[in-house]
């Protein structure tokens, strides 16, 4: 499959180098810093699949990124030096990926196809740090909110039973603590399992732990 790529650079030599790495058919746009940014037309006939943006000045990078996103393609930003915070800002502003310019020769052969599919593209040495700093906290928050929404499906008595299960108690223990029959505890667990679409006790307990319920200071290990 042919990928329509557009290189946007503020130095023609760099732009031609990137163009040669990506391959024939790649359009090149050379822009002067702080001039002609608004007038730059990325798509002459068809919109690009990927825009590779390499501009020295940070402010120009931000301005061009906004315009490049409007072209309809994914945007891969190349910087001389990549800091984790800068990469986070660019991705939050709509960039699909951020790489060091010095990594272009080694990385563009896989980065351009990945960006064309909307995949996140980062310097290999940044991937784990970025996940830990930005994505894992967001994912954890989403899981916690989803877990709380699922707990809202339970009756007060079902929630009492789930709290006991999350503490690692057996069905007879739960029955004794809540003054219920073991049969009733089993009925509640079946209802919880059905509402959560979760068949195991550990899976049900995990949802409760993710919802950050008050099970004491030390939550049971998974």
PDB file of C-alpha atoms in Angstrom:
ATOM      1  CA  UNK A   1       0.000   0.000   0.000  1.00  0.00           C
ATOM      2  CA  UNK A   2       1.337   3.421  -0.963  1.00  0.00           C
ATOM      3  CA  UNK A   3       1.507   5.951   1.863  1.00  0.00           C
ATOM      4  CA  UNK A   4       1.083   9.585   0.886  1.00  0.00           C
ATOM      5  CA  UNK A   5       3.688  11.444   2.944  1.00  0.00           C
ATOM      6  CA  UNK A   6       4.435  15.151   3.151  1.00  0.00           C
ATOM      7  CA  UNK A   7       7.651  16.485   4.645  1.00  0.00           C
ATOM      8  CA  UNK A   8       7.491  19.961   6.189  1.00  0.00           C
ATOM      9  CA  UNK A   9      10.908  21.375   7.083  1.00  0.00           C
ATOM     10  CA  UNK A  10      12.521  24.760   7.624  1.00  0.00           C
ATOM     11  CA  UNK A  11      15.777  23.657   5.956  1.00  0.00           C
ATOM     12  CA  UNK A  12      15.677  22.342   2.411  1.00  0.00           C
ATOM     13  CA  UNK A  13      18.695  20.074   2.931  1.00  0.00           C
ATOM     14  CA  UNK A  14      17.029  18.353   5.903  1.00  0.00           C
ATOM     15  CA  UNK A  15      13.753  18.147   4.027  1.00  0.00           C
ATOM     16  CA  UNK A  16      15.398  16.510   1.017  1.00  0.00           C
ATOM     17  CA  UNK A  17      17.200  14.070   3.299  1.00  0.00           C
ATOM     18  CA  UNK A  18      13.961  13.048   4.989  1.00  0.00           C
ATOM     19  CA  UNK A  19      12.259  12.794   1.622  1.00  0.00           C
ATOM     20  CA  UNK A  20      14.946  10.430   0.346  1.00  0.00           C
ATOM     21  CA  UNK A  21      14.630   8.237   3.445  1.00  0.00           C
ATOM     22  CA  UNK A  22      10.868   7.939   3.114  1.00  0.00           C
ATOM     23  CA  UNK A  23      10.932   7.292  -0.608  1.00  0.00           C
ATOM     24  CA  UNK A  24       9.789   8.586  -3.971  1.00  0.00           C
ATOM     25  CA  UNK A  25       6.466  10.313  -4.253  1.00  0.00           C
ATOM     26  CA  UNK A  26       6.934  12.175  -0.970  1.00  0.00           C
ATOM     27  CA  UNK A  27       5.989  15.837  -1.235  1.00  0.00           C
ATOM     28  CA  UNK A  28       8.338  18.434   0.305  1.00  0.00           C
ATOM     29  CA  UNK A  29       7.288  21.776   1.781  1.00  0.00           C
ATOM     30  CA  UNK A  30      10.088  24.120   2.852  1.00  0.00           C
ATOM     31  CA  UNK A  31       8.852  26.826   5.199  1.00  0.00           C
ATOM     32  CA  UNK A  32      10.635  29.904   6.468  1.00  0.00           C
ATOM     33  CA  UNK A  33      10.449  30.426  10.222  1.00  0.00           C
ATOM     34  CA  UNK A  34       7.535  32.672  11.170  1.00  0.00           C
ATOM     35  CA  UNK A  35       6.618  33.258   7.506  1.00  0.00           C
ATOM     36  CA  UNK A  36       4.161  31.568   5.232  1.00  0.00           C
ATOM     37  CA  UNK A  37       2.931  29.145   7.871  1.00  0.00           C
ATOM     38  CA  UNK A  38      -0.719  29.993   7.430  1.00  0.00           C
ATOM     39  CA  UNK A  39      -0.471  29.929   3.627  1.00  0.00           C
ATOM     40  CA  UNK A  40       1.247  26.543   3.421  1.00  0.00           C
ATOM     41  CA  UNK A  41      -0.913  24.082   1.482  1.00  0.00           C
ATOM     42  CA  UNK A  42      -0.102  20.525   2.540  1.00  0.00           C
ATOM     43  CA  UNK A  43      -2.482  18.764   0.173  1.00  0.00           C
ATOM     44  CA  UNK A  44      -2.415  19.804  -3.467  1.00  0.00           C
ATOM     45  CA  UNK A  45      -4.629  17.006  -4.775  1.00  0.00           C
ATOM     46  CA  UNK A  46      -5.118  14.327  -2.131  1.00  0.00           C
ATOM     47  CA  UNK A  47      -4.689  14.767   1.631  1.00  0.00           C
ATOM     48  CA  UNK A  48      -1.539  13.165   3.069  1.00  0.00           C
ATOM     49  CA  UNK A  49      -1.624  10.018   5.162  1.00  0.00           C
ATOM     50  CA  UNK A  50       1.325  11.272   7.215  1.00  0.00           C
ATOM     51  CA  UNK A  51       2.940  14.668   7.682  1.00  0.00           C
ATOM     52  CA  UNK A  52       6.571  14.590   8.855  1.00  0.00           C
ATOM     53  CA  UNK A  53       7.261  17.892  10.569  1.00  0.00           C
ATOM     54  CA  UNK A  54      10.848  19.009  11.199  1.00  0.00           C
ATOM     55  CA  UNK A  55      11.196  22.619  12.323  1.00  0.00           C
ATOM     56  CA  UNK A  56      13.949  23.964  14.584  1.00  0.00           C
ATOM     57  CA  UNK A  57      11.962  26.532  16.548  1.00  0.00           C
ATOM     58  CA  UNK A  58       9.579  25.205  19.211  1.00  0.00           C
ATOM     59  CA  UNK A  59       6.967  27.935  18.622  1.00  0.00           C
ATOM     60  CA  UNK A  60       6.972  27.291  14.879  1.00  0.00           C
ATOM     61  CA  UNK A  61       6.639  23.579  15.554  1.00  0.00           C
ATOM     62  CA  UNK A  62       3.523  24.177  17.635  1.00  0.00           C
ATOM     63  CA  UNK A  63       2.000  26.498  15.033  1.00  0.00           C
ATOM     64  CA  UNK A  64       2.733  24.149  12.138  1.00  0.00           C
ATOM     65  CA  UNK A  65       1.463  21.154  14.081  1.00  0.00           C
ATOM     66  CA  UNK A  66      -1.951  22.759  14.393  1.00  0.00           C
ATOM     67  CA  UNK A  67      -2.095  23.378  10.657  1.00  0.00           C
ATOM     68  CA  UNK A  68      -0.693  19.960   9.749  1.00  0.00           C
ATOM     69  CA  UNK A  69      -3.392  18.247  11.795  1.00  0.00           C
ATOM     70  CA  UNK A  70      -6.011  20.060   9.719  1.00  0.00           C
ATOM     71  CA  UNK A  71      -4.618  18.418   6.584  1.00  0.00           C
ATOM     72  CA  UNK A  72      -6.296  15.198   7.654  1.00  0.00           C
ATOM     73  CA  UNK A  73      -3.184  13.064   8.044  1.00  0.00           C
ATOM     74  CA  UNK A  74      -1.323  11.798  11.067  1.00  0.00           C
ATOM     75  CA  UNK A  75       1.546  14.058  12.149  1.00  0.00           C
ATOM     76  CA  UNK A  76       4.994  12.781  13.081  1.00  0.00           C
ATOM     77  CA  UNK A  77       7.201  15.462  14.661  1.00  0.00           C
ATOM     78  CA  UNK A  78      11.011  15.289  14.444  1.00  0.00           C
ATOM     79  CA  UNK A  79      13.001  17.312  16.980  1.00  0.00           C
ATOM     80  CA  UNK A  80      16.738  17.795  17.444  1.00  0.00           C
ATOM     81  CA  UNK A  81      16.337  16.901  21.120  1.00  0.00           C
ATOM     82  CA  UNK A  82      13.307  15.206  22.630  1.00  0.00           C
ATOM     83  CA  UNK A  83      12.341  15.798  26.250  1.00  0.00           C
ATOM     84  CA  UNK A  84       9.603  13.710  27.807  1.00  0.00           C
ATOM     85  CA  UNK A  85       7.529  16.759  28.748  1.00  0.00           C
ATOM     86  CA  UNK A  86       7.816  18.208  25.242  1.00  0.00           C
ATOM     87  CA  UNK A  87       6.742  14.911  23.716  1.00  0.00           C
ATOM     88  CA  UNK A  88       3.745  14.827  26.036  1.00  0.00           C
ATOM     89  CA  UNK A  89       2.738  18.358  25.017  1.00  0.00           C
ATOM     90  CA  UNK A  90       2.964  17.557  21.313  1.00  0.00           C
ATOM     91  CA  UNK A  91       0.968  14.343  21.657  1.00  0.00           C
ATOM     92  CA  UNK A  92      -1.633  16.150  23.764  1.00  0.00           C
ATOM     93  CA  UNK A  93      -1.880  18.750  20.968  1.00  0.00           C
ATOM     94  CA  UNK A  94      -2.655  16.064  18.392  1.00  0.00           C
ATOM     95  CA  UNK A  95       0.669  14.712  17.130  1.00  0.00           C
ATOM     96  CA  UNK A  96       0.719  10.976  16.446  1.00  0.00           C
ATOM     97  CA  UNK A  97       4.405  10.597  17.243  1.00  0.00           C
ATOM     98  CA  UNK A  98       7.628  12.327  18.224  1.00  0.00           C
ATOM     99  CA  UNK A  99      11.159  11.224  17.287  1.00  0.00           C
ATOM    100  CA  UNK A 100      14.669  12.634  17.359  1.00  0.00           C
ATOM    101  CA  UNK A 101      15.814  13.943  13.999  1.00  0.00           C
ATOM    102  CA  UNK A 102      19.014  11.910  14.404  1.00  0.00           C
ATOM    103  CA  UNK A 103      16.871   8.749  14.544  1.00  0.00           C
ATOM    104  CA  UNK A 104      15.196   9.417  11.186  1.00  0.00           C
ATOM    105  CA  UNK A 105      17.370   7.094   9.115  1.00  0.00           C
ATOM    106  CA  UNK A 106      16.873   4.201  11.542  1.00  0.00           C
ATOM    107  CA  UNK A 107      13.243   4.751  12.508  1.00  0.00           C
ATOM    108  CA  UNK A 108      11.276   6.317   9.652  1.00  0.00           C
ATOM    109  CA  UNK A 109      10.953   3.028   7.747  1.00  0.00           C
ATOM    110  CA  UNK A 110       8.675   1.720  10.530  1.00  0.00           C
ATOM    111  CA  UNK A 111       7.513   5.014  12.058  1.00  0.00           C
ATOM    112  CA  UNK A 112       5.802   6.348   8.904  1.00  0.00           C
ATOM    113  CA  UNK A 113       3.641   3.229   8.323  1.00  0.00           C
ATOM    114  CA  UNK A 114       2.848   3.097  12.047  1.00  0.00           C
ATOM    115  CA  UNK A 115       1.834   6.762  12.123  1.00  0.00           C
ATOM    116  CA  UNK A 116      -0.309   6.292   8.995  1.00  0.00           C
ATOM    117  CA  UNK A 117      -2.309   3.719  10.970  1.00  0.00           C
ATOM    118  CA  UNK A 118      -2.683   6.105  13.904  1.00  0.00           C
ATOM    119  CA  UNK A 119      -0.264   4.195  16.124  1.00  0.00           C
ATOM    120  CA  UNK A 120       1.673   6.031  18.828  1.00  0.00           C
ATOM    121  CA  UNK A 121       5.294   6.598  17.731  1.00  0.00           C
ATOM    122  CA  UNK A 122       8.012   7.421  20.273  1.00  0.00           C
ATOM    123  CA  UNK A 123      11.787   7.063  20.554  1.00  0.00           C
ATOM    124  CA  UNK A 124      12.429   3.491  21.709  1.00  0.00           C
ATOM    125  CA  UNK A 125      14.200   4.720  24.847  1.00  0.00           C
ATOM    126  CA  UNK A 126      11.169   6.853  25.765  1.00  0.00           C
ATOM    127  CA  UNK A 127       8.441   4.252  25.411  1.00  0.00           C
ATOM    128  CA  UNK A 128       8.461   2.790  28.928  1.00  0.00           C
ATOM    129  CA  UNK A 129       8.967   6.196  30.580  1.00  0.00           C
ATOM    130  CA  UNK A 130       6.116   7.702  28.595  1.00  0.00           C
ATOM    131  CA  UNK A 131       3.797   4.833  29.466  1.00  0.00           C
ATOM    132  CA  UNK A 132       4.629   5.158  33.162  1.00  0.00           C
ATOM    133  CA  UNK A 133       4.312   8.958  33.213  1.00  0.00           C
ATOM    134  CA  UNK A 134       1.290   9.571  30.977  1.00  0.00           C
ATOM    135  CA  UNK A 135      -0.641   6.522  29.860  1.00  0.00           C
ATOM    136  CA  UNK A 136      -0.655   4.235  32.912  1.00  0.00           C
ATOM    137  CA  UNK A 137      -2.116   6.897  35.271  1.00  0.00           C
ATOM    138  CA  UNK A 138      -4.842   7.703  32.735  1.00  0.00           C
ATOM    139  CA  UNK A 139      -5.593   4.021  32.232  1.00  0.00           C
ATOM    140  CA  UNK A 140      -5.699   3.426  35.996  1.00  0.00           C
ATOM    141  CA  UNK A 141      -8.116   6.334  36.442  1.00  0.00           C
ATOM    142  CA  UNK A 142     -10.358   5.001  33.670  1.00  0.00           C
ATOM    143  CA  UNK A 143     -10.342   1.536  35.235  1.00  0.00           C
ATOM    144  CA  UNK A 144     -11.189   2.980  38.637  1.00  0.00           C
ATOM    145  CA  UNK A 145     -14.088   5.023  37.248  1.00  0.00           C
ATOM    146  CA  UNK A 146     -15.379   2.013  35.309  1.00  0.00           C
ATOM    147  CA  UNK A 147     -15.142  -0.127  38.439  1.00  0.00           C
ATOM    148  CA  UNK A 148     -17.124   2.419  40.459  1.00  0.00           C
ATOM    149  CA  UNK A 149     -19.786   2.476  37.768  1.00  0.00           C
ATOM    150  CA  UNK A 150     -20.043  -1.314  38.006  1.00  0.00           C
ATOM    151  CA  UNK A 151     -20.343  -1.191  41.794  1.00  0.00           C
ATOM    152  CA  UNK A 152     -23.315   1.107  41.341  1.00  0.00           C
ATOM    153  CA  UNK A 153     -25.137  -1.880  39.794  1.00  0.00           C
ATOM    154  CA  UNK A 154     -25.067  -3.757  43.119  1.00  0.00           C
ATOM    155  CA  UNK A 155     -27.639  -3.744  45.867  1.00  0.00           C
ATOM    156  CA  UNK A 156     -26.404  -2.705  49.350  1.00  0.00           C
ATOM    157  CA  UNK A 157     -26.393  -6.359  50.461  1.00  0.00           C
ATOM    158  CA  UNK A 158     -24.480  -7.471  47.370  1.00  0.00           C
ATOM    159  CA  UNK A 159     -21.928  -4.760  48.080  1.00  0.00           C
ATOM    160  CA  UNK A 160     -21.570  -6.033  51.652  1.00  0.00           C
ATOM    161  CA  UNK A 161     -20.878  -9.523  50.325  1.00  0.00           C
ATOM    162  CA  UNK A 162     -18.376  -8.210  47.783  1.00  0.00           C
ATOM    163  CA  UNK A 163     -16.490  -6.314  50.472  1.00  0.00           C
ATOM    164  CA  UNK A 164     -16.143  -9.525  52.446  1.00  0.00           C
ATOM    165  CA  UNK A 165     -14.962 -11.425  49.368  1.00  0.00           C
ATOM    166  CA  UNK A 166     -12.347  -8.726  48.689  1.00  0.00           C
ATOM    167  CA  UNK A 167     -10.975  -9.368  52.169  1.00  0.00           C
ATOM    168  CA  UNK A 168     -10.435 -12.991  51.209  1.00  0.00           C
ATOM    169  CA  UNK A 169     -13.209 -14.480  53.323  1.00  0.00           C
ATOM    170  CA  UNK A 170     -14.815 -17.792  52.474  1.00  0.00           C
ATOM    171  CA  UNK A 171     -18.549 -18.180  51.904  1.00  0.00           C
ATOM    172  CA  UNK A 172     -19.129 -19.604  55.436  1.00  0.00           C
ATOM    173  CA  UNK A 173     -17.148 -16.691  56.910  1.00  0.00           C
ATOM    174  CA  UNK A 174     -19.198 -14.179  54.910  1.00  0.00           C
ATOM    175  CA  UNK A 175     -22.432 -15.876  55.979  1.00  0.00           C
ATOM    176  CA  UNK A 176     -21.427 -15.737  59.635  1.00  0.00           C
ATOM    177  CA  UNK A 177     -20.283 -12.092  59.573  1.00  0.00           C
ATOM    178  CA  UNK A 178     -23.396 -10.891  57.734  1.00  0.00           C
ATOM    179  CA  UNK A 179     -25.869 -13.209  59.520  1.00  0.00           C
ATOM    180  CA  UNK A 180     -26.832 -14.875  56.249  1.00  0.00           C
ATOM    181  CA  UNK A 181     -27.097 -18.476  55.123  1.00  0.00           C
ATOM    182  CA  UNK A 182     -24.339 -19.861  52.913  1.00  0.00           C
ATOM    183  CA  UNK A 183     -26.995 -20.440  50.251  1.00  0.00           C
ATOM    184  CA  UNK A 184     -27.916 -16.725  50.322  1.00  0.00           C
ATOM    185  CA  UNK A 185     -24.253 -15.740  50.039  1.00  0.00           C
ATOM    186  CA  UNK A 186     -23.924 -17.956  46.981  1.00  0.00           C
ATOM    187  CA  UNK A 187     -27.032 -16.331  45.460  1.00  0.00           C
ATOM    188  CA  UNK A 188     -25.532 -12.872  45.997  1.00  0.00           C
ATOM    189  CA  UNK A 189     -22.243 -13.956  44.415  1.00  0.00           C
ATOM    190  CA  UNK A 190     -24.070 -15.322  41.387  1.00  0.00           C
ATOM    191  CA  UNK A 191     -25.880 -11.995  40.997  1.00  0.00           C
ATOM    192  CA  UNK A 192     -22.600 -10.071  41.331  1.00  0.00           C
ATOM    193  CA  UNK A 193     -20.948 -12.375  38.792  1.00  0.00           C
ATOM    194  CA  UNK A 194     -23.795 -11.803  36.344  1.00  0.00           C
ATOM    195  CA  UNK A 195     -23.769  -8.022  36.777  1.00  0.00           C
ATOM    196  CA  UNK A 196     -19.983  -7.837  36.423  1.00  0.00           C
ATOM    197  CA  UNK A 197     -19.725 -10.495  33.687  1.00  0.00           C
ATOM    198  CA  UNK A 198     -16.955 -11.903  35.862  1.00  0.00           C
ATOM    199  CA  UNK A 199     -16.942 -15.542  36.930  1.00  0.00           C
ATOM    200  CA  UNK A 200     -14.101 -15.660  39.478  1.00  0.00           C
ATOM    201  CA  UNK A 201     -13.884 -14.388  43.040  1.00  0.00           C
ATOM    202  CA  UNK A 202     -10.517 -12.743  42.327  1.00  0.00           C
ATOM    203  CA  UNK A 203     -11.964 -10.954  39.304  1.00  0.00           C
ATOM    204  CA  UNK A 204     -14.900  -9.649  41.319  1.00  0.00           C
ATOM    205  CA  UNK A 205     -12.604  -8.575  44.140  1.00  0.00           C
ATOM    206  CA  UNK A 206     -10.298  -6.788  41.724  1.00  0.00           C
ATOM    207  CA  UNK A 207     -13.165  -4.616  40.531  1.00  0.00           C
ATOM    208  CA  UNK A 208     -13.847  -3.660  44.141  1.00  0.00           C
ATOM    209  CA  UNK A 209     -10.184  -2.863  44.766  1.00  0.00           C
ATOM    210  CA  UNK A 210      -9.991  -0.743  41.621  1.00  0.00           C
ATOM    211  CA  UNK A 211     -12.998   1.221  42.815  1.00  0.00           C
ATOM    212  CA  UNK A 212     -10.946   2.103  45.915  1.00  0.00           C
ATOM    213  CA  UNK A 213     -13.540   0.941  48.411  1.00  0.00           C
ATOM    214  CA  UNK A 214     -12.748   1.238  52.125  1.00  0.00           C
ATOM    215  CA  UNK A 215     -11.404  -2.213  52.861  1.00  0.00           C
ATOM    216  CA  UNK A 216      -8.842  -0.961  55.377  1.00  0.00           C
ATOM    217  CA  UNK A 217      -5.388   0.467  54.885  1.00  0.00           C
ATOM    218  CA  UNK A 218      -3.870  -2.639  53.381  1.00  0.00           C
ATOM    219  CA  UNK A 219      -5.759  -4.044  50.421  1.00  0.00           C
ATOM    220  CA  UNK A 220      -5.455  -7.774  49.819  1.00  0.00           C
ATOM    221  CA  UNK A 221      -2.800  -8.711  47.241  1.00  0.00           C
ATOM    222  CA  UNK A 222      -3.906  -9.963  43.849  1.00  0.00           C
TER     223      UNK A 222
END
